[in-house]
């Protein structure tokens, strides 16, 4: 093996350059330049090269989608709402960014940047002497994707991983300067790994991995004695008449003087510090309950954790129909005799709601609840993932106007302002970790579990105070068929249960072989895109196997072409999408579903191109009730009528006829005619017969007697290339709507541009046949080139024409597939013929490979057995090396298990 590896290295670094040099050494450039067509050709090629180079440079330039909106103030900011003892210094607005720390460009923050890699952001900010003297300062970020480091005046402040959870770092006093000479620098990288980041590298039907400071950033000034963290947990009694509020408070004292002295050790009068909590009505500011006063024993530069609880009598309960909210105020006071001074106040919106799952029902405040939901994605064409406050509120109003009472934030945590909106307007929220399409071998990894635990804690500590949260999702469509996954599910479920008592779930496509369902409160179904009969069978089977669990469809929907109004007979029309929801929603009601979520409110942009439709951008997922720009489709009105139990308008059928791929028939027939025409030539026919029936003698004559015509070889190479192209195009055309096939090629083809070309070829057969013909023709030249290079290594003299002729005439059996090539797309419409057709093609390709090896053995004058073994070994070494290389980067072997489990759950 070592000697073979050395041979390959020798070929790559010695022989190939030598051969190229030898080719150019024979070119007489002086004579060539005198040709009249050379100069225009040279100019044309130079122009093409310049355009190509410019396009490559433009392609790597980031596309910035700025929000730049100032921080919202008041009681509705999501987190860190208004407090009389605290101040915020907004860092949104004008920043600079650089890709190389040399060239700097202006940018508005927050922004979403369509770019993958590391970006450095910086800006100046001002700190007054009074603030620096009397306050402790914290850097707060609501979302920076994915990994970031924060530096202030070149002093490291902190590092964070996770693009959609909020975080804060205390800023050391020594890191700050008076005035406007402070420079904050944020180094951001959104590079995702296939196995060591959360989320992992994006797969099909995911979301766009925008880079940058996606959400608000600001500096929070708090008193030097402050409430650093306040964790709130509410619980109602069985009669729903009393609510218990349990608080876990973390208090920090940073050089705050004077501190209270122990009354036992001093007789002097000292200032007393007290902790209390109060509940006020959200809109009337009427005090309805307060805790007992808790005295504080504090030391300078120390941290204290205090837990206490109190009762609220006859609270107004929160539910989507009546979203009653309260303001919780937690206070630290200093008491000096009769004088009481407020030191710090922490405020937050809360509500009282009781959520539990009883057998197969969702019970909210003692009553059964049916969720009429919609999936929402944090994305728009104007702002990317950095939606403005106005856009978020408009989306919530669109959801409420739909008649929905629930929203699923798919894939990851939203901006906390969205949760504030849902709490105020009345929308039950199902919120999830970004554990998306992850195989079991990665889920069991301790480092990955640690990442998930950290993000789960950040998510629940930030958002558990919102009464709208009805369920915590630990992931979407990960490998729940794998026993290894149980470790992950159990660990993350325990994290959520430690901090909160609301239901825990995950969503899945692999329901038939799921092994993790017992570890969560319910499993949400991601409904496959299938016919209505199969959809009903899925619901019936699931209910029969899970009689004690609620039936909740967390996603169902259908692709649509926004401009298509041809009637529902056209499967890509708006009418077809509207009819889809009309029929499927009726099936859900018949099955007794506890909840269903339409996918989605609007179209959104993904990270990987999608094969299964051919409308506009392959990166836009066109399944929304609104398009990407929030223009309504017919399905919006239909779903609104269904959710409000109103009469649905009649949906026109229209007249639609599916297209016919004439290219396969015409091209395949042309190949047959061309072969038939060439068969009239006696020499061509004789060579064709001899290459098939007496291949050894044919290759011997080819080597010694130069027995074939160059023109015939070229014609044969063309027909073989076109036949293979037609076959390959037919296979792609057949599977173009198959979601599992799309999953498969997405995992195998890691390059987006390559997959885009494949998609274009699948939906445009003529273009695909032309492109694949060129690829297969070049493949024949490449095979001849390899044969020639190896002949140089083993010191055998063979001309270029002969090695290429061996490569071409060895592939003669392919032309007998030309009748199949012109009709394969039609044959494969019958599912019973798909596998036999593919097996037949594979057998012919295998036969061709054996013939190539036999031809090589003849012209090298080697044993056929030795040549076959050596050739097989070299191919195995090459492809094995490529596989291990890509596996080390993309974990293809781990994802193979996930693909198999998806295949086992096809309907």
mmCIF file with all atom_site columns, N, CA, C and O in Angstrom, residues 44-58:
data_model
loop_
_atom_site.group_PDB
_atom_site.id
_atom_site.type_symbol
_atom_site.label_atom_id
_atom_site.label_alt_id
_atom_site.label_comp_id
_atom_site.label_asym_id
_atom_site.label_entity_id
_atom_site.label_seq_id
_atom_site.pdbx_PDB_ins_code
_atom_site.Cartn_x
_atom_site.Cartn_y
_atom_site.Cartn_z
_atom_site.occupancy
_atom_site.B_iso_or_equiv
_atom_site.pdbx_formal_charge
_atom_site.auth_seq_id
_atom_site.auth_comp_id
_atom_site.auth_asym_id
_atom_site.auth_atom_id
_atom_site.pdbx_PDB_model_num
ATOM 1  N N  . UNK A 1 44 ? -11.601 36.924 -26.490 1.00 0.00 ? 44 UNK A N  1
ATOM 2  C CA . UNK A 1 44 ? -12.869 36.390 -25.970 1.00 0.00 ? 44 UNK A CA 1
ATOM 3  C C  . UNK A 1 44 ? -12.640 35.589 -24.691 1.00 0.00 ? 44 UNK A C  1
ATOM 4  O O  . UNK A 1 44 ? -13.353 35.753 -23.690 1.00 0.00 ? 44 UNK A O  1
ATOM 5  N N  . UNK A 1 45 ? -11.607 34.732 -24.750 1.00 0.00 ? 45 UNK A N  1
ATOM 6  C CA . UNK A 1 45 ? -11.305 33.922 -23.562 1.00 0.00 ? 45 UNK A CA 1
ATOM 7  C C  . UNK A 1 45 ? -10.875 34.792 -22.389 1.00 0.00 ? 45 UNK A C  1
ATOM 8  O O  . UNK A 1 45 ? -11.241 34.544 -21.238 1.00 0.00 ? 45 UNK A O  1
ATOM 9  N N  . UNK A 1 46 ? -10.095 35.844 -22.686 1.00 0.00 ? 46 UNK A N  1
ATOM 10 C CA . UNK A 1 46 ? -9.662  36.763 -21.624 1.00 0.00 ? 46 UNK A CA 1
ATOM 11 C C  . UNK A 1 46 ? -10.857 37.473 -21.004 1.00 0.00 ? 46 UNK A C  1
ATOM 12 O O  . UNK A 1 46 ? -10.951 37.631 -19.787 1.00 0.00 ? 46 UNK A O  1
ATOM 13 N N  . UNK A 1 47 ? -11.799 37.898 -21.863 1.00 0.00 ? 47 UNK A N  1
ATOM 14 C CA . UNK A 1 47 ? -13.002 38.579 -21.357 1.00 0.00 ? 47 UNK A CA 1
ATOM 15 C C  . UNK A 1 47 ? -13.827 37.658 -20.472 1.00 0.00 ? 47 UNK A C  1
ATOM 16 O O  . UNK A 1 47 ? -14.299 38.062 -19.402 1.00 0.00 ? 47 UNK A O  1
ATOM 17 N N  . UNK A 1 48 ? -13.977 36.407 -20.937 1.00 0.00 ? 48 UNK A N  1
ATOM 18 C CA . UNK A 1 48 ? -14.737 35.438 -20.139 1.00 0.00 ? 48 UNK A CA 1
ATOM 19 C C  . UNK A 1 48 ? -14.065 35.217 -18.791 1.00 0.00 ? 48 UNK A C  1
ATOM 20 O O  . UNK A 1 48 ? -14.718 35.162 -17.748 1.00 0.00 ? 48 UNK A O  1
ATOM 21 N N  . UNK A 1 49 ? -12.727 35.115 -18.816 1.00 0.00 ? 49 UNK A N  1
ATOM 22 C CA . UNK A 1 49 ? -11.981 34.901 -17.571 1.00 0.00 ? 49 UNK A CA 1
ATOM 23 C C  . UNK A 1 49 ? -12.154 36.087 -16.629 1.00 0.00 ? 49 UNK A C  1
ATOM 24 O O  . UNK A 1 49 ? -12.322 35.909 -15.414 1.00 0.00 ? 49 UNK A O  1
ATOM 25 N N  . UNK A 1 50 ? -12.136 37.299 -17.175 1.00 0.00 ? 50 UNK A N  1
ATOM 26 C CA . UNK A 1 50 ? -12.309 38.500 -16.340 1.00 0.00 ? 50 UNK A CA 1
ATOM 27 C C  . UNK A 1 50 ? -13.696 38.537 -15.709 1.00 0.00 ? 50 UNK A C  1
ATOM 28 O O  . UNK A 1 50 ? -13.855 38.840 -14.523 1.00 0.00 ? 50 UNK A O  1
ATOM 29 N N  . UNK A 1 51 ? -14.714 38.246 -16.537 1.00 0.00 ? 51 UNK A N  1
ATOM 30 C CA . UNK A 1 51 ? -16.093 38.232 -16.020 1.00 0.00 ? 51 UNK A CA 1
ATOM 31 C C  . UNK A 1 51 ? -16.243 37.173 -14.941 1.00 0.00 ? 51 UNK A C  1
ATOM 32 O O  . UNK A 1 51 ? -16.849 37.409 -13.883 1.00 0.00 ? 51 UNK A O  1
ATOM 33 N N  . UNK A 1 52 ? -15.675 35.988 -15.200 1.00 0.00 ? 52 UNK A N  1
ATOM 34 C CA . UNK A 1 52 ? -15.763 34.893 -14.218 1.00 0.00 ? 52 UNK A CA 1
ATOM 35 C C  . UNK A 1 52 ? -15.070 35.278 -12.913 1.00 0.00 ? 52 UNK A C  1
ATOM 36 O O  . UNK A 1 52 ? -15.583 35.038 -11.819 1.00 0.00 ? 52 UNK A O  1
ATOM 37 N N  . UNK A 1 53 ? -13.875 35.879 -13.029 1.00 0.00 ? 53 UNK A N  1
ATOM 38 C CA . UNK A 1 53 ? -13.133 36.284 -11.833 1.00 0.00 ? 53 UNK A CA 1
ATOM 39 C C  . UNK A 1 53 ? -13.897 37.340 -11.059 1.00 0.00 ? 53 UNK A C  1
ATOM 40 O O  . UNK A 1 53 ? -13.974 37.297 -9.823  1.00 0.00 ? 53 UNK A O  1
ATOM 41 N N  . UNK A 1 54 ? -14.486 38.310 -11.783 1.00 0.00 ? 54 UNK A N  1
ATOM 42 C CA . UNK A 1 54 ? -15.267 39.354 -11.114 1.00 0.00 ? 54 UNK A CA 1
ATOM 43 C C  . UNK A 1 54 ? -16.471 38.775 -10.404 1.00 0.00 ? 54 UNK A C  1
ATOM 44 O O  . UNK A 1 54 ? -16.796 39.164 -9.276  1.00 0.00 ? 54 UNK A O  1
ATOM 45 N N  . UNK A 1 55 ? -17.143 37.820 -11.054 1.00 0.00 ? 55 UNK A N  1
ATOM 46 C CA . UNK A 1 55 ? -18.318 37.197 -10.430 1.00 0.00 ? 55 UNK A CA 1
ATOM 47 C C  . UNK A 1 55 ? -17.939 36.441 -9.174  1.00 0.00 ? 55 UNK A C  1
ATOM 48 O O  . UNK A 1 55 ? -18.672 36.432 -8.189  1.00 0.00 ? 55 UNK A O  1
ATOM 49 N N  . UNK A 1 56 ? -16.737 35.809 -9.195  1.00 0.00 ? 56 UNK A N  1
ATOM 50 C CA . UNK A 1 56 ? -16.274 35.110 -7.994  1.00 0.00 ? 56 UNK A CA 1
ATOM 51 C C  . UNK A 1 56 ? -16.010 36.090 -6.874  1.00 0.00 ? 56 UNK A C  1
ATOM 52 O O  . UNK A 1 56 ? -16.350 35.843 -5.700  1.00 0.00 ? 56 UNK A O  1
ATOM 53 N N  . UNK A 1 57 ? -15.409 37.234 -7.196  1.00 0.00 ? 57 UNK A N  1
ATOM 54 C CA . UNK A 1 57 ? -15.139 38.236 -6.168  1.00 0.00 ? 57 UNK A CA 1
ATOM 55 C C  . UNK A 1 57 ? -16.428 38.794 -5.592  1.00 0.00 ? 57 UNK A C  1
ATOM 56 O O  . UNK A 1 57 ? -16.553 39.000 -4.378  1.00 0.00 ? 57 UNK A O  1
ATOM 57 N N  . UNK A 1 58 ? -17.412 39.034 -6.474  1.00 0.00 ? 58 UNK A N  1
ATOM 58 C CA . UNK A 1 58 ? -18.700 39.533 -5.994  1.00 0.00 ? 58 UNK A CA 1
ATOM 59 C C  . UNK A 1 58 ? -19.414 38.506 -5.144  1.00 0.00 ? 58 UNK A C  1
ATOM 60 O O  . UNK A 1 58 ? -20.125 38.836 -4.195  1.00 0.00 ? 58 UNK A O  1
#
